[in-house]
Amino acid sequence: MLAGLTVAALAQESTNDSFWDDPAGHPLLPVYAIILLVFITAILTAVVGIYLIKILNLLATQAEHEKARKLGKVYVPKITWWSALVQKLNASVPVAEEKNIELDHNYDGIRELDNHLPPWWKWLFWGTIGWSAIYLFVFHLSKSLPLSEAEYQHEIALAEEQARKLKASQPVTAIDEAALEFTNDVTLIEKGKVVFMNNNCGSCHRNDGGGNTIGPNLTDDYWLHGGDIKNIFATIKNGAIEKGMPAWGKAMKPEDLRDVTFFVMSLKGSNPQNAKAPQGDLFKPAPEKSDTTDVQASL
Ligand code: HEC
């Protein structure tokens, strides 16, 4: 217990991290490993030792038997320290002496013995009382070890700190219609094309975006829900469910929504054959902003 307390105290002092947060990188790992190794070796040695002693005992008893038989004497088993200990721990009354502790009631031949609690049980009982004193002192009076509640709070604080670090290390750019700007980025548009194909947008809009009986033409300048990037993104995200356009916001990652929006925008003016007639209002893009550095910084 002393060794355990020392190690625990050391661990508390040397680092704020709990051992299980990063076992491999913990500074006390070698110490713990050695303790574990010693522990395992001790147990194995004890097991082997006990078996050896048992075998030796058996051989010795056999020899004694043999000796007694040769001398024509009755073999009397020696009282070993072990059998003495077992006797002391149990203090059971031998069957031959049970008459002495018999209580004088008898139910249909079932008699009761006035046996005392075995000493091992009583020692255990006193032991728990002693342990409770140690516990009280360590956890409540000297407060040298934290209670479960404090341990819990500590773990939570650690986890929150880790989550905070993780968040800080990978700032998320919110992708929504409010902050979205079109970038003519070929890789994003290519990704958007894959999203378009994988989600069968073409089943309603045709793979070239020309439109069919269900979905409108996505390549012309006429839009039912607005042709600005923010409008297109919002239409794809929220859908026009009563008109047959599903809402993709729940099914797709924001990045995919953005990329497929870019792809749809890149279709503009591609003039596929047999495209569907324009629907909705003509959309004229606002004049290009001369300064885009703000936008770049905010993305
Ligand atoms: C089940 C058929 C269907 C599927 C699949 C579908 N759409 Fe649509 N989509 C429509 C319909 C119908 C409309 C027109 C809604 C209306 O009339 O208001 C539409 C409208 C749109 C619009 C707005 C067009 C405008 O004129 O304002 C965009 C952009 C669009 N879809 C993109 C997509 C993308 C991207 C996908 C795949 C992720 C997709 N659609 C999948 C049926 C579909």
CSV table of C-alpha atoms and ligand atoms in Angstrom, one decimal:
chain,number,residue,atom,x,y,z
A,1,MET,CA,0.0,0.0,0.0
A,2,LEU,CA,2.9,2.3,0.9
A,3,ALA,CA,4.5,1.6,-2.5
A,4,GLY,CA,1.2,2.3,-4.2
A,5,LEU,CA,0.7,5.6,-2.3
A,6,THR,CA,4.2,6.7,-3.2
A,7,VAL,CA,3.8,5.9,-6.8
A,8,ALA,CA,0.4,7.7,-6.9
A,9,ALA,CA,1.9,10.7,-5.2
A,10,LEU,CA,4.8,10.8,-7.6
A,11,ALA,CA,2.4,10.5,-10.5
A,12,GLN,CA,0.3,13.4,-9.2
A,13,GLU,CA,3.3,15.6,-8.8
A,14,SER,CA,5.3,14.8,-12.0
A,15,THR,CA,2.5,15.3,-14.4
A,16,ASN,CA,-1.0,16.6,-14.5
A,17,ASP,CA,-2.1,14.0,-17.1
A,18,SER,CA,-3.7,10.9,-15.9
A,19,PHE,CA,-1.8,7.7,-16.8
A,20,TRP,CA,-4.5,6.4,-19.2
A,21,ASP,CA,-4.6,9.6,-21.2
A,22,ASP,CA,-1.3,8.6,-22.9
A,23,PRO,CA,0.1,5.4,-21.4
A,24,ALA,CA,2.9,5.1,-24.0
A,25,GLY,CA,4.2,8.6,-23.4
A,26,HIS,CA,3.8,8.7,-19.6
A,27,PRO,CA,7.0,9.5,-17.8
A,28,LEU,CA,6.4,6.9,-15.2
A,29,LEU,CA,5.7,4.1,-17.7
A,30,PRO,CA,9.0,2.3,-17.0
A,31,VAL,CA,8.3,2.4,-13.2
A,32,TYR,CA,4.9,0.9,-13.7
A,33,ALA,CA,6.2,-1.7,-16.2
A,34,ILE,CA,8.9,-2.8,-13.7
A,35,ILE,CA,6.3,-3.0,-10.8
A,36,LEU,CA,4.1,-5.1,-13.1
A,37,LEU,CA,6.9,-7.4,-14.1
A,38,VAL,CA,8.1,-7.9,-10.5
A,39,PHE,CA,4.5,-8.6,-9.5
A,40,ILE,CA,4.0,-11.2,-12.2
A,41,THR,CA,7.4,-12.8,-11.5
A,42,ALA,CA,6.5,-13.0,-7.7
A,43,ILE,CA,3.1,-14.7,-8.5
A,44,LEU,CA,4.7,-17.2,-10.8
A,45,THR,CA,7.5,-17.9,-8.3
A,46,ALA,CA,5.0,-18.4,-5.5
A,47,VAL,CA,2.9,-20.8,-7.6
A,48,VAL,CA,5.9,-22.9,-8.6
A,49,GLY,CA,7.2,-22.8,-5.0
A,50,ILE,CA,3.9,-23.9,-3.6
A,51,TYR,CA,3.8,-26.9,-6.0
A,52,LEU,CA,7.4,-27.9,-5.2
A,53,ILE,CA,6.6,-27.8,-1.4
A,54,LYS,CA,3.5,-29.9,-1.9
A,55,ILE,CA,5.5,-32.5,-3.9
A,56,LEU,CA,8.3,-32.5,-1.2
A,57,ASN,CA,5.7,-32.9,1.5
A,58,LEU,CA,4.1,-35.8,-0.2
A,59,LEU,CA,7.4,-37.6,-0.6
A,60,ALA,CA,8.3,-36.9,3.0
A,61,THR,CA,5.0,-38.2,4.3
A,62,GLN,CA,5.4,-41.3,2.2
A,63,ALA,CA,8.8,-41.9,3.7
A,64,GLU,CA,7.5,-41.4,7.2
A,65,HIS,CA,4.7,-43.9,6.5
A,66,GLU,CA,7.3,-46.4,5.3
A,67,LYS,CA,9.5,-45.8,8.3
A,68,ALA,CA,6.6,-46.3,10.8
A,69,ARG,CA,5.5,-49.4,8.9
A,70,LYS,CA,9.0,-50.9,9.1
A,71,LEU,CA,9.3,-50.2,12.8
A,72,GLY,CA,5.8,-51.6,13.4
A,73,LYS,CA,4.5,-48.3,14.8
A,74,VAL,CA,1.4,-46.3,14.0
A,75,TYR,CA,2.0,-43.3,11.8
A,76,VAL,CA,1.2,-40.0,13.6
A,77,PRO,CA,1.1,-37.1,11.2
A,78,LYS,CA,3.4,-34.2,12.2
A,79,ILE,CA,1.8,-30.9,12.9
A,80,THR,CA,3.3,-28.5,10.3
A,81,TRP,CA,3.2,-24.7,10.6
A,82,TRP,CA,0.6,-24.7,7.8
A,83,SER,CA,-1.8,-27.1,9.4
A,84,ALA,CA,-1.3,-25.2,12.7
A,85,LEU,CA,-2.2,-22.0,10.9
A,86,VAL,CA,-5.2,-23.5,9.2
A,87,GLN,CA,-6.4,-24.8,12.6
A,88,LYS,CA,-5.8,-21.4,14.2
A,89,LEU,CA,-7.7,-19.6,11.4
A,90,ASN,CA,-10.7,-21.8,11.5
A,91,ALA,CA,-10.6,-23.0,15.2
A,92,SER,CA,-13.1,-25.5,14.2
A,93,VAL,CA,-14.2,-28.1,16.7
A,94,PRO,CA,-13.2,-31.6,15.7
A,95,VAL,CA,-16.1,-34.0,14.9
A,96,ALA,CA,-15.2,-36.1,17.9
A,97,GLU,CA,-15.6,-33.2,20.3
A,98,GLU,CA,-18.8,-31.8,18.8
A,99,LYS,CA,-20.8,-33.3,21.7
A,100,ASN,CA,-19.3,-30.5,23.9
A,101,ILE,CA,-20.8,-27.7,21.9
A,102,GLU,CA,-24.1,-29.2,21.1
A,103,LEU,CA,-27.1,-27.0,22.0
A,104,ASP,CA,-29.9,-28.8,23.7
A,105,HIS,CA,-32.6,-28.5,21.0
A,106,ASN,CA,-33.3,-31.2,18.5
A,107,TYR,CA,-35.7,-30.9,15.6
A,108,ASP,CA,-36.5,-34.2,14.0
A,109,GLY,CA,-32.9,-35.3,14.6
A,110,ILE,CA,-31.4,-32.1,13.4
A,111,ARG,CA,-29.1,-30.7,16.1
A,112,GLU,CA,-27.5,-27.3,16.4
A,113,LEU,CA,-23.8,-26.7,17.3
A,114,ASP,CA,-22.7,-23.6,19.2
A,115,ASN,CA,-19.8,-22.8,16.8
A,116,HIS,CA,-18.0,-19.5,17.1
A,117,LEU,CA,-17.3,-17.3,14.1
A,118,PRO,CA,-14.0,-18.5,12.6
A,119,PRO,CA,-11.1,-16.3,13.6
A,120,TRP,CA,-10.3,-15.5,9.9
A,121,TRP,CA,-13.7,-14.0,9.6
A,122,LYS,CA,-13.3,-11.9,12.7
A,123,TRP,CA,-9.8,-10.8,11.6
A,124,LEU,CA,-11.3,-9.7,8.3
A,125,PHE,CA,-14.0,-7.8,10.2
A,126,TRP,CA,-11.5,-6.0,12.4
A,127,GLY,CA,-9.4,-5.4,9.2
A,128,THR,CA,-12.2,-3.6,7.4
A,129,ILE,CA,-12.6,-1.4,10.5
A,130,GLY,CA,-8.9,-0.6,10.5
A,131,TRP,CA,-9.0,0.0,6.7
A,132,SER,CA,-11.9,2.4,7.1
A,133,ALA,CA,-9.8,4.5,9.5
A,134,ILE,CA,-7.0,4.6,6.9
A,135,TYR,CA,-9.5,5.4,4.2
A,136,LEU,CA,-11.0,8.2,6.4
A,137,PHE,CA,-7.6,9.6,7.0
A,138,VAL,CA,-6.3,9.5,3.4
A,139,PHE,CA,-9.4,10.7,1.6
A,140,HIS,CA,-11.2,12.9,4.1
A,141,LEU,CA,-8.8,14.2,6.7
A,142,SER,CA,-5.4,14.6,5.1
A,143,LYS,CA,-7.0,14.7,1.6
A,144,SER,CA,-3.8,13.2,0.1
A,145,LEU,CA,-5.8,11.4,-2.6
A,146,PRO,CA,-8.7,12.8,-4.6
A,147,LEU,CA,-12.3,11.5,-4.1
A,148,SER,CA,-14.1,10.0,-7.1
A,149,GLU,CA,-16.0,13.2,-7.6
A,150,ALA,CA,-12.7,15.2,-7.8
A,151,GLU,CA,-11.2,12.6,-10.1
A,152,TYR,CA,-14.2,12.8,-12.3
A,153,GLN,CA,-13.9,16.6,-12.5
A,154,HIS,CA,-10.2,16.3,-13.2
A,155,GLU,CA,-10.8,13.9,-16.1
A,156,ILE,CA,-13.6,16.2,-17.5
A,157,ALA,CA,-11.4,19.2,-17.3
A,158,LEU,CA,-8.6,17.3,-19.1
A,159,ALA,CA,-11.0,16.2,-21.8
A,160,GLU,CA,-12.3,19.7,-22.2
A,161,GLU,CA,-8.8,21.0,-22.5
A,162,GLN,CA,-8.0,18.4,-25.1
A,163,ALA,CA,-11.2,19.2,-27.0
A,164,ARG,CA,-10.3,22.9,-26.9
A,165,LYS,CA,-6.8,22.3,-28.2
A,166,LEU,CA,-8.2,20.0,-31.0
A,167,LYS,CA,-10.7,22.6,-32.0
A,168,ALA,CA,-8.1,25.4,-32.0
A,169,SER,CA,-5.7,23.2,-34.1
A,170,GLN,CA,-8.3,22.7,-36.8
A,171,PRO,CA,-10.5,25.8,-37.2
A,172,VAL,CA,-13.7,24.9,-39.1
A,173,THR,CA,-14.6,27.2,-41.9
A,174,ALA,CA,-18.4,27.4,-41.7
A,175,ILE,CA,-19.7,26.4,-45.1
A,176,ASP,CA,-23.1,27.9,-45.5
A,177,GLU,CA,-24.9,30.2,-48.0
A,178,ALA,CA,-24.1,33.3,-45.9
A,179,ALA,CA,-20.3,33.2,-46.4
A,180,LEU,CA,-20.0,31.3,-49.7
A,181,GLU,CA,-18.2,32.8,-52.7
A,182,PHE,CA,-17.6,31.1,-56.0
A,183,THR,CA,-14.0,30.1,-56.7
A,184,ASN,CA,-13.1,28.8,-60.1
A,185,ASP,CA,-11.2,25.9,-58.5
A,186,VAL,CA,-10.9,23.0,-60.9
A,187,THR,CA,-10.3,20.4,-58.2
A,188,LEU,CA,-13.4,21.5,-56.2
A,189,ILE,CA,-15.5,21.6,-59.4
A,190,GLU,CA,-14.3,18.1,-60.3
A,191,LYS,CA,-15.2,16.9,-56.8
A,192,GLY,CA,-18.6,18.5,-57.2
A,193,LYS,CA,-19.1,16.6,-60.5
A,194,VAL,CA,-18.4,13.4,-58.6
A,195,VAL,CA,-21.0,14.4,-55.9
A,196,PHE,CA,-23.5,15.2,-58.7
A,197,MET,CA,-23.0,11.8,-60.3
A,198,ASN,CA,-22.9,9.9,-57.0
A,199,ASN,CA,-26.2,11.4,-55.8
A,200,ASN,CA,-28.0,10.8,-59.1
A,201,CYS,CA,-28.7,14.5,-59.6
A,202,GLY,CA,-28.7,13.6,-63.2
A,203,SER,CA,-31.8,11.4,-62.9
A,204,CYS,CA,-33.8,14.6,-62.6
A,205,HIS,CA,-31.5,17.2,-64.2
A,206,ARG,CA,-29.7,15.0,-66.7
A,207,ASN,CA,-26.0,14.2,-66.3
A,208,ASP,CA,-25.1,17.3,-68.4
A,209,GLY,CA,-27.5,19.4,-66.4
A,210,GLY,CA,-29.7,20.1,-69.4
A,211,GLY,CA,-32.9,19.1,-67.4
A,212,ASN,CA,-35.6,16.6,-68.2
A,213,THR,CA,-39.3,16.3,-67.5
A,214,ILE,CA,-38.8,16.4,-63.8
A,215,GLY,CA,-35.9,18.8,-63.1
A,216,PRO,CA,-35.2,22.2,-64.6
A,217,ASN,CA,-32.2,23.1,-66.8
A,218,LEU,CA,-29.2,24.0,-64.7
A,219,THR,CA,-27.1,25.3,-67.6
A,220,ASP,CA,-29.1,28.4,-68.6
A,221,ASP,CA,-29.4,31.9,-67.1
A,222,TYR,CA,-33.0,31.3,-65.8
A,223,TRP,CA,-33.5,30.2,-62.2
A,224,LEU,CA,-36.7,29.3,-60.3
A,225,HIS,CA,-35.0,29.9,-56.9
A,226,GLY,CA,-32.4,32.5,-57.9
A,227,GLY,CA,-29.1,32.0,-59.7
A,228,ASP,CA,-26.8,33.6,-57.2
A,229,ILE,CA,-24.3,31.2,-55.6
A,230,LYS,CA,-26.1,31.7,-52.2
A,231,ASN,CA,-29.5,30.9,-53.8
A,232,ILE,CA,-28.2,27.8,-55.6
A,233,PHE,CA,-26.4,26.5,-52.4
A,234,ALA,CA,-29.6,27.1,-50.4
A,235,THR,CA,-31.8,25.3,-53.0
A,236,ILE,CA,-29.6,22.2,-53.0
A,237,LYS,CA,-29.3,22.3,-49.2
A,238,ASN,CA,-33.0,22.9,-48.4
A,239,GLY,CA,-34.6,21.5,-51.6
A,240,ALA,CA,-38.0,22.4,-53.0
A,241,ILE,CA,-39.6,19.4,-51.6
A,242,GLU,CA,-43.2,20.0,-52.7
A,243,LYS,CA,-41.9,20.5,-56.2
A,244,GLY,CA,-39.8,17.3,-56.2
A,245,MET,CA,-36.4,18.6,-55.4
A,246,PRO,CA,-35.0,16.8,-52.4
A,247,ALA,CA,-33.2,18.6,-49.6
A,248,TRP,CA,-29.6,17.4,-49.6
A,249,GLY,CA,-28.5,19.3,-46.5
A,250,LYS,CA,-29.0,16.4,-44.1
A,251,ALA,CA,-27.5,13.8,-46.5
A,252,MET,CA,-24.4,15.6,-47.5
A,253,LYS,CA,-21.3,17.1,-45.9
A,254,PRO,CA,-21.1,20.9,-46.2
A,255,GLU,CA,-18.0,20.4,-48.4
A,256,ASP,CA,-20.0,18.3,-50.8
A,257,LEU,CA,-22.8,20.8,-50.9
A,258,ARG,CA,-20.3,23.5,-51.7
A,259,ASP,CA,-18.5,21.5,-54.4
A,260,VAL,CA,-21.7,20.4,-56.1
A,261,THR,CA,-22.8,24.1,-56.1
A,262,PHE,CA,-19.6,25.0,-57.8
A,263,PHE,CA,-20.1,22.3,-60.3
A,264,VAL,CA,-23.7,23.4,-61.0
A,265,MET,CA,-22.4,26.9,-61.5
A,266,SER,CA,-19.7,25.7,-63.8
A,267,LEU,CA,-22.4,24.2,-66.1
A,268,LYS,CA,-23.6,27.7,-67.0
A,269,GLY,CA,-23.5,28.4,-70.7
A,270,SER,CA,-22.5,24.8,-71.6
A,271,ASN,CA,-25.5,24.6,-73.9
A,272,PRO,CA,-26.1,20.9,-73.9
A,273,GLN,CA,-28.2,19.5,-76.8
A,274,ASN,CA,-32.0,19.2,-76.4
A,275,ALA,CA,-31.8,21.2,-73.1
A,276,LYS,CA,-35.0,21.9,-71.4
A,277,ALA,CA,-36.6,25.3,-72.0
A,278,PRO,CA,-35.7,28.0,-69.5
A,279,GLN,CA,-37.9,28.3,-66.4
A,280,GLY,CA,-38.0,31.0,-63.8
A,281,ASP,CA,-36.4,34.4,-63.9
A,282,LEU,CA,-33.3,35.6,-65.8
A,283,PHE,CA,-30.4,36.0,-63.4
A,284,LYS,CA,-27.8,38.7,-64.0
A,285,PRO,CA,-24.7,38.4,-61.9
A,286,ALA,CA,-23.7,41.5,-59.9
A,287,PRO,CA,-20.6,43.2,-61.2
A,288,GLU,CA,-17.4,41.6,-59.9
A,289,LYS,CA,-16.0,43.0,-56.8
A,290,SER,CA,-12.6,44.5,-57.4
A,291,ASP,CA,-11.2,43.6,-54.0
A,292,THR,CA,-11.6,40.0,-52.9
A,293,THR,CA,-8.9,39.9,-50.3
A,294,ASP,CA,-11.5,40.2,-47.4
A,295,VAL,CA,-13.4,37.2,-48.8
A,296,GLN,CA,-10.2,35.2,-49.1
A,297,ALA,CA,-9.2,36.0,-45.5
A,298,SER,CA,-12.6,35.1,-44.2
A,299,LEU,CA,-12.7,31.7,-45.9
B,1,HEC,C1,-36.0,13.6,-57.6
B,1,HEC,C2,-35.6,14.6,-58.6
B,1,HEC,C3,-34.4,15.5,-58.3
B,1,HEC,C4,-33.2,15.1,-57.9
B,1,HEC,C5,-32.6,13.7,-57.6
B,1,HEC,C6,-32.4,16.3,-57.9
B,1,HEC,N1,-33.2,17.4,-58.2
B,1,HEC,FE1,-32.7,19.3,-58.3
B,1,HEC,N2,-34.5,19.8,-58.7
B,1,HEC,C7,-35.6,19.0,-59.0
B,1,HEC,C8,-36.8,19.7,-59.3
B,1,HEC,C9,-38.1,19.2,-59.6
B,1,HEC,C10,-36.4,21.1,-59.2
B,1,HEC,C11,-37.3,22.3,-59.4
B,1,HEC,C12,-38.0,22.7,-58.1
B,1,HEC,C13,-39.0,23.7,-58.3
B,1,HEC,O1,-39.8,23.6,-59.4
B,1,HEC,O2,-39.1,24.6,-57.5
B,1,HEC,C14,-35.0,21.1,-58.9
B,1,HEC,C15,-34.2,22.3,-58.7
B,1,HEC,C16,-32.9,22.3,-58.5
B,1,HEC,C17,-32.1,23.5,-58.5
B,1,HEC,C18,-32.7,24.9,-58.6
B,1,HEC,C19,-32.9,25.2,-60.1
B,1,HEC,C20,-33.6,26.6,-60.2
B,1,HEC,O3,-34.0,26.8,-61.3
B,1,HEC,O4,-33.6,27.3,-59.3
B,1,HEC,C21,-30.8,23.2,-58.3
B,1,HEC,C22,-29.6,24.1,-58.3
B,1,HEC,C23,-30.8,21.7,-58.2
B,1,HEC,N3,-32.1,21.3,-58.3
B,1,HEC,C24,-29.6,21.0,-58.0
B,1,HEC,C25,-29.7,19.6,-57.8
B,1,HEC,C26,-28.5,18.9,-57.4
B,1,HEC,C27,-27.1,19.4,-57.2
B,1,HEC,C28,-29.0,17.6,-57.2
B,1,HEC,C29,-28.2,16.4,-56.7
B,1,HEC,C30,-27.5,16.6,-55.5
B,1,HEC,C31,-30.4,17.5,-57.5
B,1,HEC,N4,-30.8,18.8,-57.9
B,1,HEC,C32,-31.1,16.4,-57.5
B,1,HEC,C33,-35.5,17.6,-58.9
B,1,HEC,C34,-34.4,16.9,-58.5
